[in-house]
mmCIF file of N, CA, C and O in Angstrom:
data_model
loop_
_atom_site.group_PDB
_atom_site.id
_atom_site.type_symbol
_atom_site.label_atom_id
_atom_site.label_comp_id
_atom_site.label_asym_id
_atom_site.label_seq_id
_atom_site.Cartn_x
_atom_site.Cartn_y
_atom_site.Cartn_z
ATOM 1 N N MET N 1 79.127 93.907 98.167
ATOM 2 C CA MET N 1 78.821 92.729 98.905
ATOM 3 C C MET N 1 79.938 92.081 99.429
ATOM 4 O O MET N 1 79.929 91.671 100.390
ATOM 5 N N VAL N 2 80.954 92.076 98.871
ATOM 6 C CA VAL N 2 82.392 91.633 99.199
ATOM 7 C C VAL N 2 82.825 92.212 100.634
ATOM 8 O O VAL N 2 83.228 91.621 101.568
ATOM 9 N N GLY N 3 82.753 93.528 100.773
ATOM 10 C CA GLY N 3 83.056 94.486 101.605
ATOM 11 C C GLY N 3 82.296 93.903 103.149
ATOM 12 O O GLY N 3 82.516 93.649 104.150
ATOM 13 N N LEU N 4 80.820 93.686 102.937
ATOM 14 C CA LEU N 4 80.140 93.250 103.820
ATOM 15 C C LEU N 4 80.225 91.686 104.196
ATOM 16 O O LEU N 4 80.044 91.562 105.569
ATOM 17 N N VAL N 5 80.778 90.880 103.315
ATOM 18 C CA VAL N 5 81.113 89.811 103.927
ATOM 19 C C VAL N 5 82.535 89.563 104.675
ATOM 20 O O VAL N 5 82.521 88.911 105.715
ATOM 21 N N TRP N 6 83.345 90.416 104.058
ATOM 22 C CA TRP N 6 84.614 90.702 105.220
ATOM 23 C C TRP N 6 84.144 91.372 106.376
ATOM 24 O O TRP N 6 84.965 90.722 107.412
ATOM 25 N N TYR N 7 83.352 92.194 106.420
ATOM 26 C CA TYR N 7 82.774 92.849 107.643
ATOM 27 C C TYR N 7 81.978 91.793 108.656
ATOM 28 O O TYR N 7 82.736 91.481 110.131
ATOM 29 N N LEU N 8 81.333 90.934 108.045
ATOM 30 C CA LEU N 8 80.840 90.015 109.033
ATOM 31 C C LEU N 8 81.738 88.802 109.312
ATOM 32 O O LEU N 8 81.376 88.130 110.336
ATOM 33 N N THR N 9 82.743 88.492 108.728
ATOM 34 C CA THR N 9 83.666 87.409 108.782
ATOM 35 C C THR N 9 84.443 88.008 110.146
ATOM 36 O O THR N 9 84.814 87.451 111.084
ATOM 37 N N ALA N 10 84.860 89.121 109.830
ATOM 38 C CA ALA N 10 85.836 90.148 111.172
ATOM 39 C C ALA N 10 84.994 89.985 112.439
ATOM 40 O O ALA N 10 85.516 89.808 113.548
ATOM 41 N N PHE N 11 83.797 90.296 112.282
ATOM 42 C CA PHE N 11 82.648 90.396 113.441
ATOM 43 C C PHE N 11 82.532 89.002 114.090
ATOM 44 O O PHE N 11 83.052 88.860 115.373
ATOM 45 N N VAL N 12 82.269 87.929 113.289
ATOM 46 C CA VAL N 12 82.168 86.753 114.143
ATOM 47 C C VAL N 12 83.612 86.147 114.593
ATOM 48 O O VAL N 12 83.587 85.294 115.585
ATOM 49 N N ALA N 13 84.506 86.380 113.724
ATOM 50 C CA ALA N 13 85.999 86.049 114.358
ATOM 51 C C ALA N 13 86.451 87.103 115.384
ATOM 52 O O ALA N 13 87.143 86.349 116.287
ATOM 53 N N SER N 14 85.900 87.999 115.746
ATOM 54 C CA SER N 14 86.491 88.761 116.861
ATOM 55 C C SER N 14 85.362 88.966 118.103
ATOM 56 O O SER N 14 85.860 89.328 119.052
ATOM 57 N N THR N 15 84.469 88.039 117.850
ATOM 58 C CA THR N 15 83.355 88.136 118.984
ATOM 59 C C THR N 15 83.428 86.547 119.389
ATOM 60 O O THR N 15 83.514 85.943 118.741
ATOM 61 N N SER N 16 83.037 86.533 120.988
ATOM 62 C CA SER N 16 82.310 85.207 121.116
ATOM 63 C C SER N 16 80.956 84.605 121.016
ATOM 64 O O SER N 16 80.095 84.671 121.756
ATOM 65 N N LEU N 17 80.559 85.206 119.779
ATOM 66 C CA LEU N 17 78.942 85.068 119.561
ATOM 67 C C LEU N 17 78.375 83.780 119.602
ATOM 68 O O LEU N 17 77.335 83.420 119.812
ATOM 69 N N PHE N 18 79.275 82.523 119.214
ATOM 70 C CA PHE N 18 78.905 81.201 119.157
ATOM 71 C C PHE N 18 79.616 80.622 120.239
ATOM 72 O O PHE N 18 80.970 80.543 120.429
ATOM 73 N N HIS N 19 78.775 79.975 121.244
ATOM 74 C CA HIS N 19 79.079 79.363 122.350
ATOM 75 C C HIS N 19 78.974 77.841 122.262
ATOM 76 O O HIS N 19 77.833 77.290 121.881
ATOM 77 N N GLY N 20 79.625 76.914 122.814
ATOM 78 C CA GLY N 20 79.422 75.411 122.886
ATOM 79 C C GLY N 20 79.429 74.973 121.323
ATOM 80 O O GLY N 20 80.277 75.242 120.611
ATOM 81 N N THR N 21 78.336 74.311 120.935
ATOM 82 C CA THR N 21 78.635 73.710 119.885
ATOM 83 C C THR N 21 77.497 74.049 118.650
ATOM 84 O O THR N 21 76.718 74.876 119.117
ATOM 85 N N LEU N 22 78.013 74.271 117.559
ATOM 86 C CA LEU N 22 77.111 74.677 116.162
ATOM 87 C C LEU N 22 77.180 73.709 115.217
ATOM 88 O O LEU N 22 77.995 73.630 114.669
ATOM 89 N N LEU N 23 75.856 73.305 114.987
ATOM 90 C CA LEU N 23 75.898 72.232 113.960
ATOM 91 C C LEU N 23 76.872 71.037 114.171
ATOM 92 O O LEU N 23 77.396 70.306 113.079
ATOM 93 N N GLY N 24 77.017 70.679 115.537
ATOM 94 C CA GLY N 24 78.048 69.459 115.382
ATOM 95 C C GLY N 24 79.674 69.818 115.663
ATOM 96 O O GLY N 24 80.467 68.942 115.817
ATOM 97 N N VAL N 25 79.833 70.998 115.436
ATOM 98 C CA VAL N 25 81.407 71.677 115.219
ATOM 99 C C VAL N 25 81.527 72.240 116.721
ATOM 100 O O VAL N 25 80.712 73.247 117.093
ATOM 101 N N GLN N 26 82.517 71.881 117.267
ATOM 102 C CA GLN N 26 83.110 72.348 118.520
ATOM 103 C C GLN N 26 83.714 73.761 118.270
ATOM 104 O O GLN N 26 84.464 73.897 117.378
ATOM 105 N N THR N 27 83.309 74.759 118.969
ATOM 106 C CA THR N 27 83.761 76.217 118.861
ATOM 107 C C THR N 27 84.524 76.428 120.051
ATOM 108 O O THR N 27 84.272 75.961 121.153
ATOM 109 N N THR N 28 85.423 77.435 119.928
ATOM 110 C CA THR N 28 86.439 77.725 121.082
ATOM 111 C C THR N 28 86.361 79.325 120.781
ATOM 112 O O THR N 28 85.986 80.135 119.967
ATOM 113 N N SER N 29 86.536 80.169 121.919
ATOM 114 C CA SER N 29 86.998 81.525 122.177
ATOM 115 C C SER N 29 88.050 81.940 121.586
ATOM 116 O O SER N 29 88.756 81.125 122.425
ATOM 117 N N ALA N 30 88.515 82.624 120.859
ATOM 118 C CA ALA N 30 89.676 83.261 120.870
ATOM 119 C C ALA N 30 89.752 84.557 120.349
ATOM 120 O O ALA N 30 88.867 85.279 119.972
ATOM 121 N N GLN N 31 90.661 85.502 120.482
ATOM 122 C CA GLN N 31 90.910 86.831 120.293
ATOM 123 C C GLN N 31 91.617 87.106 118.932
ATOM 124 O O GLN N 31 92.955 86.160 119.145
ATOM 125 N N TYR N 32 91.379 88.000 118.418
ATOM 126 C CA TYR N 32 92.266 88.191 116.852
ATOM 127 C C TYR N 32 92.308 89.545 116.708
ATOM 128 O O TYR N 32 91.735 90.545 117.226
ATOM 129 N N LEU N 33 93.653 90.080 116.191
ATOM 130 C CA LEU N 33 93.777 91.061 115.655
ATOM 131 C C LEU N 33 93.615 91.440 114.504
ATOM 132 O O LEU N 33 93.967 90.552 113.551
ATOM 133 N N LEU N 34 92.687 92.514 113.837
ATOM 134 C CA LEU N 34 92.284 92.796 112.485
ATOM 135 C C LEU N 34 92.971 93.890 112.055
ATOM 136 O O LEU N 34 92.595 95.219 112.974
ATOM 137 N N GLY N 35 93.420 93.921 111.046
ATOM 138 C CA GLY N 35 93.708 95.410 110.262
ATOM 139 C C GLY N 35 93.204 95.506 108.846
ATOM 140 O O GLY N 35 93.030 94.256 107.800
ATOM 141 N N LEU N 36 92.929 96.546 108.295
ATOM 142 C CA LEU N 36 92.401 96.946 107.125
ATOM 143 C C LEU N 36 93.082 98.084 106.705
ATOM 144 O O LEU N 36 93.637 99.123 107.181
ATOM 145 N N GLY N 37 93.125 98.186 105.350
ATOM 146 C CA GLY N 37 93.960 99.194 104.770
ATOM 147 C C GLY N 37 93.645 99.568 103.319
ATOM 148 O O GLY N 37 93.017 98.370 102.743
ATOM 149 N N ILE N 38 93.669 100.583 102.729
ATOM 150 C CA ILE N 38 93.240 100.832 101.333
ATOM 151 C C ILE N 38 94.252 101.659 101.102
ATOM 152 O O ILE N 38 94.705 102.817 101.702
ATOM 153 N N GLY N 39 94.675 101.612 99.539
ATOM 154 C CA GLY N 39 95.428 102.572 98.828
ATOM 155 C C GLY N 39 95.183 103.050 97.438
ATOM 156 O O GLY N 39 94.642 102.027 96.857
ATOM 157 N N ASP N 40 95.356 104.173 96.957
ATOM 158 C CA ASP N 40 95.138 104.330 95.478
ATOM 159 C C ASP N 40 96.586 104.088 94.455
ATOM 160 O O ASP N 40 97.604 104.441 94.935
ATOM 161 N N ILE N 41 96.018 103.297 93.795
ATOM 162 C CA ILE N 41 97.141 102.487 92.867
ATOM 163 C C ILE N 41 96.686 103.127 91.370
ATOM 164 O O ILE N 41 97.223 102.323 90.382
ATOM 165 N N THR N 42 95.916 103.989 91.019
ATOM 166 C CA THR N 42 95.781 104.622 89.874
ATOM 167 C C THR N 42 96.917 105.159 89.158
ATOM 168 O O THR N 42 97.949 105.797 90.053
ATOM 169 N N GLY N 43 97.056 104.582 88.079
ATOM 170 C CA GLY N 43 98.387 104.922 87.097
ATOM 171 C C GLY N 43 98.291 106.398 86.658
ATOM 172 O O GLY N 43 97.361 107.094 86.970
ATOM 173 N N PRO N 44 99.170 106.802 85.910
ATOM 174 C CA PRO N 44 99.159 108.158 85.089
ATOM 175 C C PRO N 44 97.652 108.083 84.050
ATOM 176 O O PRO N 44 97.250 107.206 83.721
ATOM 177 N N VAL N 45 97.064 109.492 84.513
ATOM 178 C CA VAL N 45 95.662 109.782 83.662
ATOM 179 C C VAL N 45 95.649 110.414 82.755
ATOM 180 O O VAL N 45 94.594 110.592 81.939
ATOM 181 N N VAL N 46 96.860 111.197 82.137
ATOM 182 C CA VAL N 46 96.518 112.366 80.905
ATOM 183 C C VAL N 46 97.802 112.182 80.358
ATOM 184 O O VAL N 46 98.944 111.786 80.467
ATOM 185 N N GLU N 47 97.440 112.010 78.856
ATOM 186 C CA GLU N 47 98.429 112.161 77.592
ATOM 187 C C GLU N 47 99.198 110.809 77.653
ATOM 188 O O GLU N 47 100.411 110.900 77.442
ATOM 189 N N THR N 48 98.864 109.591 78.157
ATOM 190 C CA THR N 48 99.056 108.277 77.813
ATOM 191 C C THR N 48 98.434 107.571 76.545
ATOM 192 O O THR N 48 97.505 107.985 76.197
ATOM 193 N N ASN N 49 99.231 106.479 76.087
ATOM 194 C CA ASN N 49 98.746 105.999 74.875
ATOM 195 C C ASN N 49 97.946 105.145 74.946
ATOM 196 O O ASN N 49 97.920 104.227 76.076
ATOM 197 N N MET N 50 96.615 104.986 74.087
ATOM 198 C CA MET N 50 95.596 104.098 74.405
ATOM 199 C C MET N 50 95.900 102.546 73.914
ATOM 200 O O MET N 50 94.965 101.626 73.979
ATOM 201 N N MET N 51 97.290 102.404 73.144
ATOM 202 C CA MET N 51 97.987 101.397 72.756
ATOM 203 C C MET N 51 96.664 100.451 71.909
ATOM 204 O O MET N 51 96.540 99.334 71.899
ATOM 205 N N GLY N 52 95.837 101.192 71.156
ATOM 206 C CA GLY N 52 95.024 100.769 70.231
ATOM 207 C C GLY N 52 93.739 100.078 70.336
ATOM 208 O O GLY N 52 92.806 99.711 69.502
ATOM 209 N N TYR N 53 93.314 100.825 71.634
ATOM 210 C CA TYR N 53 91.994 100.603 72.067
ATOM 211 C C TYR N 53 91.169 101.503 71.414
ATOM 212 O O TYR N 53 89.786 101.430 71.195
ATOM 213 N N ALA N 54 91.722 102.638 70.855
ATOM 214 C CA ALA N 54 90.982 103.390 70.048
ATOM 215 C C ALA N 54 91.872 103.872 68.733
ATOM 216 O O ALA N 54 92.672 103.134 68.162
ATOM 217 N N SER N 55 92.098 105.151 68.185
ATOM 218 C CA SER N 55 92.869 105.403 67.025
ATOM 219 C C SER N 55 94.181 105.418 67.854
ATOM 220 O O SER N 55 94.427 105.732 68.885
ATOM 221 N N LEU N 56 95.153 104.923 66.930
ATOM 222 C CA LEU N 56 96.575 104.821 67.258
ATOM 223 C C LEU N 56 97.020 106.154 68.057
ATOM 224 O O LEU N 56 97.918 106.008 68.667
ATOM 225 N N SER N 57 96.431 107.241 67.437
ATOM 226 C CA SER N 57 97.237 108.507 67.628
ATOM 227 C C SER N 57 96.592 109.103 69.079
ATOM 228 O O SER N 57 96.907 110.253 69.339
ATOM 229 N N GLN N 58 95.467 108.438 69.307
ATOM 230 C CA GLN N 58 94.439 108.900 70.649
ATOM 231 C C GLN N 58 95.282 108.906 71.747
ATOM 232 O O GLN N 58 95.718 107.853 72.395
ATOM 233 N N THR N 59 95.410 109.819 72.709
ATOM 234 C CA THR N 59 95.842 109.738 74.108
ATOM 235 C C THR N 59 94.593 110.138 74.845
ATOM 236 O O THR N 59 93.477 110.758 74.734
ATOM 237 N N ASP N 60 94.764 109.294 76.151
ATOM 238 C CA ASP N 60 93.955 109.894 77.216
ATOM 239 C C ASP N 60 93.984 110.864 77.672
ATOM 240 O O ASP N 60 94.940 112.080 77.725
ATOM 241 N N THR N 61 92.756 111.569 78.125
ATOM 242 C CA THR N 61 92.516 112.941 78.655
ATOM 243 C C THR N 61 92.096 113.428 80.091
ATOM 244 O O THR N 61 91.865 114.464 80.576
ATOM 245 N N GLY N 62 91.722 112.202 80.839
ATOM 246 C CA GLY N 62 91.272 112.349 82.149
ATOM 247 C C GLY N 62 90.786 110.911 82.656
ATOM 248 O O GLY N 62 91.336 110.022 82.368
ATOM 249 N N LEU N 63 90.436 111.252 83.883
ATOM 250 C CA LEU N 63 90.171 109.917 85.033
ATOM 251 C C LEU N 63 88.674 109.734 84.883
ATOM 252 O O LEU N 63 88.019 110.248 85.190
ATOM 253 N N HIS N 64 88.233 108.388 84.680
ATOM 254 C CA HIS N 64 86.704 107.781 84.933
ATOM 255 C C HIS N 64 86.812 107.361 86.158
ATOM 256 O O HIS N 64 85.705 107.967 87.041
ATOM 257 N N MET N 65 87.646 106.640 86.751
ATOM 258 C CA MET N 65 87.384 106.228 87.992
ATOM 259 C C MET N 65 88.746 105.641 88.518
ATOM 260 O O MET N 65 89.702 104.922 88.006
ATOM 261 N N ARG N 66 89.138 105.845 89.948
ATOM 262 C CA ARG N 66 90.374 105.707 90.679
ATOM 263 C C ARG N 66 90.395 104.288 90.879
ATOM 264 O O ARG N 66 89.168 103.542 91.049
ATOM 265 N N GLN N 67 91.467 103.649 90.730
ATOM 266 C CA GLN N 67 91.736 101.972 91.403
ATOM 267 C C GLN N 67 92.166 102.142 92.187
ATOM 268 O O GLN N 67 93.405 102.425 92.951
ATOM 269 N N ARG N 68 91.804 101.415 93.401
ATOM 270 C CA ARG N 68 92.105 101.047 94.702
ATOM 271 C C ARG N 68 92.521 99.368 95.001
ATOM 272 O O ARG N 68 92.344 98.630 94.496
ATOM 273 N N SER N 69 93.615 99.636 96.246
ATOM 274 C CA SER N 69 94.254 98.355 96.388
ATOM 275 C C SER N 69 93.484 98.190 98.098
ATOM 276 O O SER N 69 93.686 99.274 98.903
ATOM 277 N N ARG N 70 93.054 97.036 98.241
ATOM 278 C CA ARG N 70 92.766 97.021 99.755
ATOM 279 C C ARG N 70 93.417 95.659 100.287
ATOM 280 O O ARG N 70 93.867 94.582 99.612
ATOM 281 N N ALA N 71 93.751 95.971 101.854
ATOM 282 C CA ALA N 71 94.593 94.686 102.396
ATOM 283 C C ALA N 71 93.854 94.560 103.522
ATOM 284 O O ALA N 71 93.225 95.427 104.312
ATOM 285 N N PHE N 72 93.678 93.225 103.873
ATOM 286 C CA PHE N 72 93.151 93.051 105.228
ATOM 287 C C PHE N 72 94.226 91.616 105.854
ATOM 288 O O PHE N 72 94.771 91.010 105.179
ATOM 289 N N ILE N 73 94.301 92.003 107.238
ATOM 290 C CA ILE N 73 95.177 91.185 107.919
ATOM 291 C C ILE N 73 94.720 90.734 108.934
ATOM 292 O O ILE N 73 93.728 91.413 109.908
ATOM 293 N N VAL N 74 94.844 89.557 109.688
ATOM 294 C CA VAL N 74 94.038 88.806 110.760
ATOM 295 C C VAL N 74 95.460 88.169 111.337
ATOM 296 O O VAL N 74 95.994 87.327 110.725
ATOM 297 N N ALA N 75 95.797 88.406 112.817
ATOM 298 C CA ALA N 75 96.547 87.866 113.522
ATOM 299 C C ALA N 75 95.962 87.277 114.961
ATOM 300 O O ALA N 75 94.737 87.785 115.392
ATOM 301 N N ASP N 76 96.528 86.406 115.430
ATOM 302 C CA ASP N 76 96.152 85.801 116.522
ATOM 303 C C ASP N 76 96.598 86.608 117.677
ATOM 304 O O ASP N 76 97.921 86.973 117.522
ATOM 305 N N ALA N 77 95.967 86.915 118.672
ATOM 306 C CA ALA N 77 96.636 88.051 119.723
ATOM 307 C C ALA N 77 97.471 87.186 120.533
ATOM 308 O O ALA N 77 98.403 87.879 120.982
ATOM 309 N N ALA N 78 97.389 86.271 120.729
ATOM 310 C CA ALA N 78 98.287 85.193 121.855
ATOM 311 C C ALA N 78 99.778 85.295 121.040
ATOM 312 O O ALA N 78 100.638 85.341 121.734
ATOM 313 N N SER N 79 99.663 84.995 119.782
ATOM 314 C CA SER N 79 100.925 84.705 118.740
ATOM 315 C C SER N 79 100.651 85.810 117.675
ATOM 316 O O SER N 79 100.689 85.583 116.520
ATOM 317 N N PRO N 80 101.108 86.947 117.781
ATOM 318 C CA PRO N 80 100.719 88.049 116.522
ATOM 319 C C PRO N 80 101.708 87.686 115.474
ATOM 320 O O PRO N 80 101.308 88.260 114.366
ATOM 321 N N SER N 81 102.851 86.952 115.625
ATOM 322 C CA SER N 81 103.572 86.570 114.321
ATOM 323 C C SER N 81 102.983 85.368 113.311
ATOM 324 O O SER N 81 103.122 85.134 112.201
ATOM 325 N N ASN N 82 101.849 84.818 113.907
ATOM 326 C CA ASN N 82 100.768 83.841 113.213
ATOM 327 C C ASN N 82 99.827 84.696 113.032
ATOM 328 O O ASN N 82 98.619 84.895 113.288
ATOM 329 N N ARG N 83 99.778 84.992 111.242
ATOM 330 C CA ARG N 83 98.840 85.700 110.610
ATOM 331 C C ARG N 83 98.570 85.447 109.497
ATOM 332 O O ARG N 83 99.415 84.808 108.636
ATOM 333 N N ILE N 84 97.644 86.093 108.816
ATOM 334 C CA ILE N 84 97.569 85.609 107.336
ATOM 335 C C ILE N 84 97.092 87.225 106.877
ATOM 336 O O ILE N 84 96.357 88.047 107.550
ATOM 337 N N VAL N 85 97.307 87.410 105.632
ATOM 338 C CA VAL N 85 97.402 88.844 104.767
ATOM 339 C C VAL N 85 96.485 88.423 103.662
ATOM 340 O O VAL N 85 96.746 87.492 102.965
ATOM 341 N N PHE N 86 95.560 89.289 103.336
ATOM 342 C CA PHE N 86 94.892 89.349 101.760
ATOM 343 C C PHE N 86 94.688 90.392 101.260
ATOM 344 O O PHE N 86 94.374 91.364 101.677
ATOM 345 N N ILE N 87 95.134 90.509 99.938
ATOM 346 C CA ILE N 87 95.156 91.786 99.293
ATOM 347 C C ILE N 87 94.708 91.697 98.054
ATOM 348 O O ILE N 87 94.795 90.640 96.992
ATOM 349 N N ASN N 88 93.826 92.796 97.808
ATOM 350 C CA ASN N 88 93.006 92.484 96.757
ATOM 351 C C ASN N 88 93.270 93.966 95.847
ATOM 352 O O ASN N 88 93.175 94.996 96.329
ATOM 353 N N ALA N 89 93.992 93.886 94.724
ATOM 354 C CA ALA N 89 94.586 94.858 93.761
ATOM 355 C C ALA N 89 93.690 95.217 92.680
ATOM 356 O O ALA N 89 93.796 95.770 91.735
ATOM 357 N N GLY N 90 92.198 94.661 92.480
ATOM 358 C CA GLY N 90 91.574 94.880 91.408
ATOM 359 C C GLY N 90 90.239 95.670 91.771
ATOM 360 O O GLY N 90 89.703 95.354 93.047
ATOM 361 N N GLU N 91 89.368 95.826 91.098
ATOM 362 C CA GLU N 91 88.152 96.504 91.162
ATOM 363 C C GLU N 91 86.956 95.713 90.805
ATOM 364 O O GLU N 91 86.949 94.931 90.227
#
């Protein structure tokens, strides 16, 4: 669901979908530069101590699911140094 919200936000921000006024708010047409990135931040997955979540002598033996980090950047096309970055490092 979060991915859909970001996609729709990027779509609305990058198009001139709304012209004139919308619910009494003056809208303007602007161009934005959009960037998306994803990276694998999974740590070691074999023979690591479970730190008391199970038996103290038990170690991990495999991977259930990878952890990923996502980054989103939006910049003003007229002034690319004017930008905002959102980084999500959790699942």
